[in-house]
Every structure is written in C-alpha cells, then in structure tokens.
Short mmCIF file of C-alpha atoms in Angstrom, two decimals:
data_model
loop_
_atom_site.label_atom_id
_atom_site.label_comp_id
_atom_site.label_asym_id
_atom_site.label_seq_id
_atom_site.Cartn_x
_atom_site.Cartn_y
_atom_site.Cartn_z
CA UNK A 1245 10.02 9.94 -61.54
CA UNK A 1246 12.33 9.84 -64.69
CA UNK A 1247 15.50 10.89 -64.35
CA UNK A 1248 18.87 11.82 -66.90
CA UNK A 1249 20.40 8.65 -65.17
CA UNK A 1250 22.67 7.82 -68.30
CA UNK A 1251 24.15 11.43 -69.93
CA UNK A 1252 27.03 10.72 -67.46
CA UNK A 1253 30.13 9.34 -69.15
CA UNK A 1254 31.19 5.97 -68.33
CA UNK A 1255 33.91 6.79 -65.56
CA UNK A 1256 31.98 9.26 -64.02
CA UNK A 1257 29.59 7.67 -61.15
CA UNK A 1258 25.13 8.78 -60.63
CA UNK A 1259 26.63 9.36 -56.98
CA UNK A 1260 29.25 11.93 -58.10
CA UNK A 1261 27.06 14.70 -57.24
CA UNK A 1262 26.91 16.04 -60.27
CA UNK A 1263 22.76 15.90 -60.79
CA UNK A 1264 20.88 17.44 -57.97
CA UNK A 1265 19.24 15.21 -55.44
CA UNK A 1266 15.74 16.03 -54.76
CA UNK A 1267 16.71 16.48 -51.03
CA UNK A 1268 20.42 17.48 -51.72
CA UNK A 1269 21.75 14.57 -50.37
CA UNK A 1270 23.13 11.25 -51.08
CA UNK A 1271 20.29 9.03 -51.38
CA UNK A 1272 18.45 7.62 -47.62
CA UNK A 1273 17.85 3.99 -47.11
CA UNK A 1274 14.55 4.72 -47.20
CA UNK A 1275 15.18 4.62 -50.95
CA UNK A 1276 15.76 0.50 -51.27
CA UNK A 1277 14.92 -2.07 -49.34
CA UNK A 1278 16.24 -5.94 -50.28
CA UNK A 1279 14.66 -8.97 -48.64
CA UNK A 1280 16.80 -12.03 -48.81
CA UNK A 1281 15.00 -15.05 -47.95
CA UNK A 1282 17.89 -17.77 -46.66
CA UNK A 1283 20.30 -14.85 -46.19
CA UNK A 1284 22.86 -14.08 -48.45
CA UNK A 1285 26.94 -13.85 -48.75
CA UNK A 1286 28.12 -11.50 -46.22
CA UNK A 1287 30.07 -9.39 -48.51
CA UNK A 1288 27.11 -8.74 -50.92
CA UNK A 1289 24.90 -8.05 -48.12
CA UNK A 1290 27.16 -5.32 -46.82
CA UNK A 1291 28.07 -3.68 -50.38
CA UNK A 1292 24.40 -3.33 -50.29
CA UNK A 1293 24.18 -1.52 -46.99
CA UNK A 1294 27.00 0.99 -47.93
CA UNK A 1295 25.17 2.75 -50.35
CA UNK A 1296 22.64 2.78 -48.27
CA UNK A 1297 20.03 -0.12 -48.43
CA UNK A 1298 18.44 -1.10 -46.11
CA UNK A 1299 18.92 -5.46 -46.08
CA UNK A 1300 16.43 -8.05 -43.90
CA UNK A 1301 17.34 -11.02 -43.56
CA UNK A 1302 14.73 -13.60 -43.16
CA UNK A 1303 14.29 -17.44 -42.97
CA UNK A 1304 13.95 -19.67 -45.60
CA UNK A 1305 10.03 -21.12 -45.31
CA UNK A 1306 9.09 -23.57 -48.63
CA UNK A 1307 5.46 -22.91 -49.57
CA UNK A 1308 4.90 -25.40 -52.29
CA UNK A 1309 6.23 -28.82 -53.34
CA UNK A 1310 6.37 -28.53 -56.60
CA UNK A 1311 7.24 -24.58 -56.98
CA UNK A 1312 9.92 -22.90 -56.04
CA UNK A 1313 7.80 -20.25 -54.17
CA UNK A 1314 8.76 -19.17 -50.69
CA UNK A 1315 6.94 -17.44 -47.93
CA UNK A 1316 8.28 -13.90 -48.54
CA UNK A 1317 6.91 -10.06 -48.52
CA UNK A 1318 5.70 -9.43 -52.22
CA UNK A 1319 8.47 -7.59 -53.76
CA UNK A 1320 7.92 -3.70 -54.70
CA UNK A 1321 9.39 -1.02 -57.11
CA UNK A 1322 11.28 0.40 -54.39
CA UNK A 1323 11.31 -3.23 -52.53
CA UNK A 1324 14.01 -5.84 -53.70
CA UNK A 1325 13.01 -9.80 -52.70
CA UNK A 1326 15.82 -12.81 -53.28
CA UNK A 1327 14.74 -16.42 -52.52
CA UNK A 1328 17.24 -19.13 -52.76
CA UNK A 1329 15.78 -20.30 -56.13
CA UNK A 1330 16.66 -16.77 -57.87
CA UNK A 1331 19.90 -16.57 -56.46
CA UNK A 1332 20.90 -20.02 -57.43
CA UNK A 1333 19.40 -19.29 -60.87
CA UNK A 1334 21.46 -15.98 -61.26
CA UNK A 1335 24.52 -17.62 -60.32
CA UNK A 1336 24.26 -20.28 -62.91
CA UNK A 1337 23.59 -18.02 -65.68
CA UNK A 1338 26.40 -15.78 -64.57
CA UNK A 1339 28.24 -19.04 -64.90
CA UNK A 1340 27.71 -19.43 -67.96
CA UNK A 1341 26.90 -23.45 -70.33
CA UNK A 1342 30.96 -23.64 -70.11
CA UNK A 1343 31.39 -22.40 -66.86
CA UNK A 1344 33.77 -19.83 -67.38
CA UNK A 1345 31.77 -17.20 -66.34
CA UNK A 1346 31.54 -15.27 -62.69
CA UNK A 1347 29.12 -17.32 -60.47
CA UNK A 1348 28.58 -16.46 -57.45
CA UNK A 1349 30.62 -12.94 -57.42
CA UNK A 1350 29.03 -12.20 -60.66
CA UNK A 1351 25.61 -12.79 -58.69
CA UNK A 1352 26.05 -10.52 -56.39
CA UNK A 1353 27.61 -7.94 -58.78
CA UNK A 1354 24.81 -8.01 -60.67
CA UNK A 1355 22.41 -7.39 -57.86
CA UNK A 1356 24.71 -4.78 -56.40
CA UNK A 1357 25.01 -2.60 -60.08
CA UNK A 1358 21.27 -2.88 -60.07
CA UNK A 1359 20.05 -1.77 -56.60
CA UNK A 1360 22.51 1.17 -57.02
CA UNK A 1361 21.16 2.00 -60.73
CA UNK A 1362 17.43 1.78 -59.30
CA UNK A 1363 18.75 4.50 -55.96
CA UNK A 1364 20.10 7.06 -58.63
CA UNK A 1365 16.84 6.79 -60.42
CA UNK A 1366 14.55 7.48 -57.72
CA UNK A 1367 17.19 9.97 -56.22
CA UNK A 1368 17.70 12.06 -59.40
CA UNK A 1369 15.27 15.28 -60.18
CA UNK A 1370 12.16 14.69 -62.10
CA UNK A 1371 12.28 15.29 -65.99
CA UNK A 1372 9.73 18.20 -65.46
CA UNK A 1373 11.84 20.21 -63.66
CA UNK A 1374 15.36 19.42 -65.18
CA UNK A 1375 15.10 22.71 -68.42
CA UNK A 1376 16.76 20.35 -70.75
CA UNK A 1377 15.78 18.77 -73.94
CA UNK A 1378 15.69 15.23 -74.29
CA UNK A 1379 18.54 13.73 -76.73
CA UNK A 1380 15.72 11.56 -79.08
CA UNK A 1381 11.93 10.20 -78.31
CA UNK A 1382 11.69 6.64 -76.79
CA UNK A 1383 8.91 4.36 -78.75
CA UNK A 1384 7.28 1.30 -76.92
CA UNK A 1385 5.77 -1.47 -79.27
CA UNK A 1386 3.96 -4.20 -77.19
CA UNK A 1387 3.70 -7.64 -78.64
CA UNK A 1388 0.86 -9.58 -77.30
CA UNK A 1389 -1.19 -13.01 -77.74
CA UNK A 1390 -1.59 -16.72 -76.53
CA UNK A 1391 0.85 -19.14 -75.25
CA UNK A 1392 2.84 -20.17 -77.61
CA UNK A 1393 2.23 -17.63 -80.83
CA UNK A 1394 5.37 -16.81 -81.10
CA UNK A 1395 6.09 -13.70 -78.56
CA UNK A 1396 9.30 -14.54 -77.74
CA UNK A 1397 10.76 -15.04 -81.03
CA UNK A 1398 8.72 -12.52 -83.06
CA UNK A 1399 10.34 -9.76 -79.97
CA UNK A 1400 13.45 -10.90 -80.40
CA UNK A 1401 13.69 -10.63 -84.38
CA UNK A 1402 11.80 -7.32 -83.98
CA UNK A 1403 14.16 -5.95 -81.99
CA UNK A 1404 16.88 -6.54 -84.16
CA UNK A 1405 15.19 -5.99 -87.11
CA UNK A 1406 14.03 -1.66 -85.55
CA UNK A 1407 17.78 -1.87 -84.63
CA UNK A 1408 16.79 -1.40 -80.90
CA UNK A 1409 19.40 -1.18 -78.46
CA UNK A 1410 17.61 -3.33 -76.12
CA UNK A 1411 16.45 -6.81 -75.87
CA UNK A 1412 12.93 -6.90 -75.44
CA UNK A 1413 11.34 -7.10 -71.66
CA UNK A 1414 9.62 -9.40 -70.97
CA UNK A 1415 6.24 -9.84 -68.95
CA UNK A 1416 6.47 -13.04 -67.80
CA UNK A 1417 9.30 -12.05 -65.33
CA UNK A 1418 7.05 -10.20 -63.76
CA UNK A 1419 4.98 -12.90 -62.45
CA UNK A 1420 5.20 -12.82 -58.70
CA UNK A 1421 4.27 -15.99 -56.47
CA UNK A 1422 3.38 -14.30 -53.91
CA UNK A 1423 0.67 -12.97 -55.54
CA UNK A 1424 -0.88 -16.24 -57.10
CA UNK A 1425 -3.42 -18.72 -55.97
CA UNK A 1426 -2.97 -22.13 -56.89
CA UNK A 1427 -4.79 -24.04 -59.62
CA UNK A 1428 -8.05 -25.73 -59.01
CA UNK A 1429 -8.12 -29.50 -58.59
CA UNK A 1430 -6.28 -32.10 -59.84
CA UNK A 1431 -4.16 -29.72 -60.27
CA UNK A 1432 -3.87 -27.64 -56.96
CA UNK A 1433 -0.54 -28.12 -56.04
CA UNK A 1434 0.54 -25.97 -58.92
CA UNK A 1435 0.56 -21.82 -59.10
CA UNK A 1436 -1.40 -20.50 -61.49
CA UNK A 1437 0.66 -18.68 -63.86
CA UNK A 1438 -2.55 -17.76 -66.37
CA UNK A 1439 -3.91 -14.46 -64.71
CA UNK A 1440 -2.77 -10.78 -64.51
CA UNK A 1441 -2.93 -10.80 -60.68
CA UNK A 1442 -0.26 -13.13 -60.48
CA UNK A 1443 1.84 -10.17 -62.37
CA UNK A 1444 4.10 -7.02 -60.54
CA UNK A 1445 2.47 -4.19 -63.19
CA UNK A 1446 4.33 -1.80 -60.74
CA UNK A 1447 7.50 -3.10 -61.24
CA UNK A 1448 7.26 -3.46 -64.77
CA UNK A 1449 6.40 0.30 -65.04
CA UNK A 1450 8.81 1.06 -62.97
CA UNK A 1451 11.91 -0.38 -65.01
CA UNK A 1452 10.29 0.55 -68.27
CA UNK A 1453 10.34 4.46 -66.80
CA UNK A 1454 13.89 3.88 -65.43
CA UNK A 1455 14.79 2.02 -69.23
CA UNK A 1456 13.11 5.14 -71.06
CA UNK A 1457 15.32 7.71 -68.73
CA UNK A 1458 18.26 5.90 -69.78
CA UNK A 1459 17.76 6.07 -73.16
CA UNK A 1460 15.71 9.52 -73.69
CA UNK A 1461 19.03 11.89 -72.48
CA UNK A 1462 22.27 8.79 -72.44
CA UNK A 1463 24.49 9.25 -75.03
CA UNK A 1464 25.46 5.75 -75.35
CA UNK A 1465 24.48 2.47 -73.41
CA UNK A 1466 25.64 1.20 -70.42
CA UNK A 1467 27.83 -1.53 -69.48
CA UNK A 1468 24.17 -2.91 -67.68
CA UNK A 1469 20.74 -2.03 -67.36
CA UNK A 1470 19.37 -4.50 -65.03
CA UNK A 1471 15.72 -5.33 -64.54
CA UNK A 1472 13.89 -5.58 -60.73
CA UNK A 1473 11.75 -8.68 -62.39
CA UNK A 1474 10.73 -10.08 -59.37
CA UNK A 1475 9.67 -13.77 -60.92
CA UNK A 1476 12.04 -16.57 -59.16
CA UNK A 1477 13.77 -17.55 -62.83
CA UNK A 1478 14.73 -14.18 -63.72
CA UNK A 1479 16.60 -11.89 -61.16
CA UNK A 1480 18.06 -8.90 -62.21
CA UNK A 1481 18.33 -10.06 -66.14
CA UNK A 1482 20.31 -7.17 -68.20
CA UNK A 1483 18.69 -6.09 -71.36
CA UNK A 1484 21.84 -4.55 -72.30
CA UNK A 1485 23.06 -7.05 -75.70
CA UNK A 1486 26.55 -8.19 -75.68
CA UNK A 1487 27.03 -6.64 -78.69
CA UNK A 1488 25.96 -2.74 -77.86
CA UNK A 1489 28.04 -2.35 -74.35
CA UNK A 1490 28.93 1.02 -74.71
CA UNK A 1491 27.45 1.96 -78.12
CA UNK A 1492 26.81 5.19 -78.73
CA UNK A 1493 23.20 6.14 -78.98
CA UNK A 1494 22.29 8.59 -82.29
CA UNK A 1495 19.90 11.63 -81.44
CA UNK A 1496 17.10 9.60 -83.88
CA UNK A 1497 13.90 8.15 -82.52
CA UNK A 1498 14.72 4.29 -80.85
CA UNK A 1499 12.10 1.62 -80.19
CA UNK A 1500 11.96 -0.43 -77.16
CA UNK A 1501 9.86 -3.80 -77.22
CA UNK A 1502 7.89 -5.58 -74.31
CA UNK A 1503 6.31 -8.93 -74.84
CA UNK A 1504 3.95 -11.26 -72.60
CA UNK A 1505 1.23 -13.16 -73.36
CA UNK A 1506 -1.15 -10.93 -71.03
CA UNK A 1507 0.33 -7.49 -71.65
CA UNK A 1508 -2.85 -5.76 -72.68
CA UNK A 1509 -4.67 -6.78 -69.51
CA UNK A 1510 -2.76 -3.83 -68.08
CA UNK A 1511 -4.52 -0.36 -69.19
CA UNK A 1512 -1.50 1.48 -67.67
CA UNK A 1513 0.86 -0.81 -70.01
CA UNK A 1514 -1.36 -0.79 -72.58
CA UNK A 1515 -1.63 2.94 -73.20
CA UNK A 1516 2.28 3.47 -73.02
CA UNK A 1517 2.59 1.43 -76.29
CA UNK A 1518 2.95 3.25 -79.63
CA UNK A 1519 2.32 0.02 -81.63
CA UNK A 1520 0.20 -2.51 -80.03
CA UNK A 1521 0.40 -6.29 -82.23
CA UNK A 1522 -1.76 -9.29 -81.07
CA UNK A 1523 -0.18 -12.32 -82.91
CA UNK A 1524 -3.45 -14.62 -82.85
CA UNK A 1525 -3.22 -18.55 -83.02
CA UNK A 1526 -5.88 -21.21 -82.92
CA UNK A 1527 -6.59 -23.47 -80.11
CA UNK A 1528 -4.95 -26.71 -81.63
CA UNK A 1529 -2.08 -25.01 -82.66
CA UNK A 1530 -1.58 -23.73 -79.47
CA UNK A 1531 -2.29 -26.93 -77.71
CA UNK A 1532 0.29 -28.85 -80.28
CA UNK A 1533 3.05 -26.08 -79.66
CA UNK A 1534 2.77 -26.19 -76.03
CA UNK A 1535 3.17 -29.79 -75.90
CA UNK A 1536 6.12 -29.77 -77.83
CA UNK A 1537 7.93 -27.03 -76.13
CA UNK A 1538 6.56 -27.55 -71.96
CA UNK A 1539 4.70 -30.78 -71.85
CA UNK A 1540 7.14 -33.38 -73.33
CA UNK A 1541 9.85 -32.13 -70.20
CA UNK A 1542 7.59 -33.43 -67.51
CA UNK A 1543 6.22 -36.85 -67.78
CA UNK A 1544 5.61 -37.15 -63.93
CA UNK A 1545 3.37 -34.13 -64.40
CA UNK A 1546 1.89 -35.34 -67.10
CA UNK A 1547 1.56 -38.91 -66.79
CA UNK A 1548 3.81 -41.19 -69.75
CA UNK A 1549 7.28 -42.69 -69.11
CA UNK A 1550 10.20 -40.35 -68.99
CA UNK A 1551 13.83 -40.54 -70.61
CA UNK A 1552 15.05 -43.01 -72.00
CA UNK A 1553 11.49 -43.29 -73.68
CA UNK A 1554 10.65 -40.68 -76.45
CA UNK A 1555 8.01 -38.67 -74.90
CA UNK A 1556 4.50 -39.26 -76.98
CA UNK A 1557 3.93 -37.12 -80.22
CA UNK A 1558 0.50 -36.20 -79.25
CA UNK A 1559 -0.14 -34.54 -75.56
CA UNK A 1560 -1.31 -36.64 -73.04
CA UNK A 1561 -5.00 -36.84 -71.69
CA UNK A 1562 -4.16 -35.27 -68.68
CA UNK A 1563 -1.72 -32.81 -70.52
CA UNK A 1564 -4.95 -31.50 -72.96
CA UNK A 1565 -7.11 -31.48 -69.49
CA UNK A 1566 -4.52 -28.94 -67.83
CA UNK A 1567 -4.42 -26.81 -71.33
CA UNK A 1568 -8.08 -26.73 -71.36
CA UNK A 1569 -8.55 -26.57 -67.74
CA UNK A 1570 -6.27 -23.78 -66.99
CA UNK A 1571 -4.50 -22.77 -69.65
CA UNK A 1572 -6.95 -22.05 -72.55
CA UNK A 1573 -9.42 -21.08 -70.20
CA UNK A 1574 -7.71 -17.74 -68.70
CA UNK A 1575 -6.56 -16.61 -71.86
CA UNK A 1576 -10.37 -16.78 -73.22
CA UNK A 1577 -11.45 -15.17 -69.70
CA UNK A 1578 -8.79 -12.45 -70.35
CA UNK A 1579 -9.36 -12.29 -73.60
CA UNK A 1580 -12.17 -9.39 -73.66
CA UNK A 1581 -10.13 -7.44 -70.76
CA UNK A 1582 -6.91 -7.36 -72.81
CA UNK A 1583 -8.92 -6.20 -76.30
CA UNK A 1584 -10.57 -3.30 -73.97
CA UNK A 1585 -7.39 -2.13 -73.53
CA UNK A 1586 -4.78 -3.12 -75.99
CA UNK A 1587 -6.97 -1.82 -79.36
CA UNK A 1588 -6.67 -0.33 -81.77
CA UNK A 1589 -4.27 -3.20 -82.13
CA UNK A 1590 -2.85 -4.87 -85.26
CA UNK A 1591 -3.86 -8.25 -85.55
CA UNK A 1592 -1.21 -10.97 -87.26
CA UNK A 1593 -1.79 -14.53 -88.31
CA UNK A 1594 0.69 -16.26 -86.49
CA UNK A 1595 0.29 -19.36 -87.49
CA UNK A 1596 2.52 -18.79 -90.58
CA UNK A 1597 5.77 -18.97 -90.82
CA UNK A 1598 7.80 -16.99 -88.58
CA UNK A 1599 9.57 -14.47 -91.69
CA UNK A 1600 5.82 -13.88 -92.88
CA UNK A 1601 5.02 -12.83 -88.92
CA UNK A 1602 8.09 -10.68 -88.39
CA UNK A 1603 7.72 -9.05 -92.03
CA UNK A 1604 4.42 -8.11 -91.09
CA UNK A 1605 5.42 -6.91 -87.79
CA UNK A 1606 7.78 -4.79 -89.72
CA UNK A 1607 5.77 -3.57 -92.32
CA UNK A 1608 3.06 -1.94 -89.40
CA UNK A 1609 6.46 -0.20 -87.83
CA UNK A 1610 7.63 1.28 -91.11
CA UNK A 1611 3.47 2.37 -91.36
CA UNK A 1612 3.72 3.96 -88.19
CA UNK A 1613 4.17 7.67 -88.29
CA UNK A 1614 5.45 8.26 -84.91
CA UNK A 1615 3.83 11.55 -84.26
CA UNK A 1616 2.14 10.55 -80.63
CA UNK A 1617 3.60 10.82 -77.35
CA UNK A 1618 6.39 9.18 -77.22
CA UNK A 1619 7.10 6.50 -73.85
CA UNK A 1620 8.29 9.70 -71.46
CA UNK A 1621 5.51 11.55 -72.59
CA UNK A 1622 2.63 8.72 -72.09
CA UNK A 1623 4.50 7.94 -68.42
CA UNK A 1624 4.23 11.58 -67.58
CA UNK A 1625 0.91 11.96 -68.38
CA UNK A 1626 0.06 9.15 -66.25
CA UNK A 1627 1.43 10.46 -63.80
CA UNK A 1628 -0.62 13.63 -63.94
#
C-alpha cells in the first residue's frame, strides 16, 4: 500500500482524520507489533501502546559470543524487534561525539515518531483509489558491487550531486541475524554477513514504498523519515539530512538512491531501479581496502598485536584466509544471481579515483531519459 502520508502540513497530525482509513477508523493494533528483547523504559513502552501497538516484552537470551545477536522473532514490515545492542546503539548516536544530544529520550522518540509514521502508512487508502495526481515522479538508482568499491561514498556524493532530498538507504541495515547461519570453520563463531538470506528484502521494500509515498504527493520534507532497518547497528536511522528539515519539495522529478553490496540479488529490488550501476573492483584491491578499513580494528580476530602496536600494513594470513574463505567467495557465488537480475546495468571502474567514479555516475544520470515507470509505478505493478 502507498499512501499520501506527507501532503499534510507540518502541524497537522496522519491521525487527524483528515485521509480516510481503509476501515474508517483509527488504526487497530493489529497494525504494529514491537518486540523488545530486555524490555524497555516504561514510558516508551506505553507511548507505544497508546496509539495502538501492540508491545511484548521478552527476555534477554545471548546467542553468540562474539555477535551481538539475540534469540528474538525475526523482525517484519509490520513487526518491530529491539535488542539491547540496537537500543544502546540508538541512544549513543542520539547522543551525539559531544554528548549534547538526547540519549535515551531521544531513543525512544525516535522509535515512537517511527512506529506511528509506519501505522499511518499502512492505515491510509491505497494510491489506486485516492483520484489524485501525484505532485512529481520518484526515481530509484541502485548502486551495487563488492566490498569495499566504494558504495558508500560513491551514494553519498551521488546523492548530493542529483540534489536528492534523501540520504541514500542502505542495504546493509537490512541484514537480520536471525536469519543467518554462521560461518564455516575456523571461523564458526562468526555470522555470516556475505549472503542475501541473511537480508529483510521485505522490509527494505517496505520503507522504500513508505519513502516513495512521502515524497510522490508531500510538499516538503519532514522533520523525520525513519527507517524499520532491522540490523542491530542501525535502528530506526532517519534519512531525512540536517540540512533539508522542512524543505519544500518542487513538483520536478527527484531521485532516491539505495546502496549494498548485494542489492541486485533481489529481483523485486532490482526491477524498482531506474538506473542500475555495478562499481567493479579487483580482488587485491578489494582485499587491500578491506584490510585497511575492517581488519586493522581487530587484531584478536585476526591474529597480530593490538594498540599500542601499529597494526601490520599487509593483512594477516588468517585475515586473507577469512577474505578468501568467506568473503570473496559469496560475492563470486552471488555474482551470476545479482547480474541475472540487476542488468542492463552500467558498469564503472572503481578502482579510480573517487571524482572519476562519481563523474561517471553522473554522466549515466544526466544520459538517462527518465521516461519508464517511475518507483510508485514499478511498486504498483508488483503488486499486481
């Protein structure tokens, strides 16, 4: 369901009853469900129930010893989970490096804002049946490719660079533990983090729908739009920048970008995009990369001496065994899944520097004609 969440202005409420339910009513707590693993503060937990979630509490069970994964229900569009680790995770980001920020109370805010956003989405009427235009077309350009090619960065810049209004969303938050087997030996007490399974694609087409009602009939951007990712480091991140709280949204086309290293092994996500772009990078400069930015931080892992030593320049042996062993291996498993689905897609050399990637990425957007379906369009037809 897509809904005309955000053509409200900003003091006027999704539970004001001013779009029709699809029952006529407020929404049922049938609608939400959160699962708080540990429990949570009281007062969050009851904001939540009075508008209508429905909140279990369950105890805190570890499953791993060196993940923060927890025995828990796998986590749902319509089905909210919080483990300690999240919440602790959230609170420190809304915290903030000089601790000025809201903690705890900005926490639970946060969650609060984003289970009531996610209630007015599935509680609005469907697009189809609404007899109103649509303010401007919503564009989805997927960036995909191996660890360390530059995803992350490349989204960001392109994001800024198409003047989106969003950040970009990112795949990776999607991961789920509960879905994920372990690695294989000697290195099985670690999830495996390498394989679409181990992903929520029904969350992540679930926010982008809610992110693409937002922006096909808003008229300006939110204070928040928060995201149901339900991996433990990423709880309910906004993609709403700083600097466009409350912009106002022209009737033109507007781009949204996801990222993830194994977007295109998702048909589904795959066909939404407008623009598909597989940054491609060699094995050793993928190896050398991810040494430098993952390896060097865990020399228990990895086997060399720890701070105050300078970790080595070169990856361990038992670093380049987990790269080749698990790593390198699932992308080149994945590999023939994700070109299935992802092309046509537009392949970039990204082992140049990253102004020649992004001006490349930006020349195939300027190329792009932008006379397909647009994201509501493709989700719709999906849904078909």
């Amino acid at each position: 369901w897509l809904c005309c969440c955000s053509c409200l202005p900003p003091a006027q409420s999704y539970f004001n009853g001013r779009l029709r339910r699809r029952d006529g009513l407020a929404p049922k707590p049938g609608n939400m469900c959160v699962v708080w693993v540990g429990g949570g503060p009281r007062e969050t937990i009851d904001a939540l129930r009075q508008v209508g979630v429905h909140v279990e509490e369950i105890p805190e069970t570890r499953r791993n010893v060196e993940q923060p994964a927890y025995e828990a229900p796998k986590a749902e569009p319509r089905k909210l989970v919080i483990t300690p680790a999240s919440f602790r995770i959230l609170c420190n980001a809304q915290l903030g490096e000089d601790g000025a920020g809201a903690g705890a109370a900005g926490a639970a805010s946060a969650i609060v804002n984003l289970v009531k956003d996610k209630i007015a989405f599935y509680s609005t009427t469907p697009i189809a049946s609404l007899g109103m235009p649509r303010r401007r077309r919503v564009f989805l350009i997927g960036i995909c490719g191996p660890s360390c090619s530059g995803k992350s960065t490349v989204a960001k810049a392109f994001a800024a660079k198409s003047s989106s209004p969003l950040r970009p969303v990112e795949a990776d938050k999607y991961f789920d533990t509960t879905l994920m087997r372990t690695c294989e030996p000697p290195f099985d007490t670690l999830l495996d983090f390498e394989h679409p399974e181990g992903i929520s694609w029904a969350i992540l087409l679930d926010d982008l729908s809610r992110l693409a009602a937002h922006l096909s009939f808003g008229g300006f951007l939110p204070d928040e739009l928060r995201l149901s990712c339900p991996a433990y480091f990423a709880l309910a991140p906004n993609v709403v920048p700083d600097d466009k709280i409350r912009a106002v949204l022209a009737d033109n086309d507007i781009v949204i970008v996801a990222e993830g290293f194994l977007l295109f092994a998702s048909e589904a996500l795959a066909n939404l995009c407008a623009l598909r772009i597989f940054l491609d990078v060699g094995h050793d400069v993928c190896l050398a990369r991810r040494w430098s930015r993952d390896g060097k931080k865990r020399p228990k892992r990895f086997d060399f001496l720890g701070p105050p030593v300078a970790a080595p320049a070169s990856p361990t042996p038992k670093f380049e065994m987990w790269f080749e062993q698990v790593l390198w291996s699932a992308y080149k498993h994945h590999l023939p899944t994700q070109q299935q689905y992802g092309k046509p897609w537009v392949t970039i050399d990204a082992e140049a520097p990253p102004d020649v990637v992004l001006q490349q990425c930006m020349a195939e957007l300027e190329a792009l004609a932008f006379d397909g379906p647009d994201l509501v369009q493709r989700l719709c037809n999906q849904r078909r």
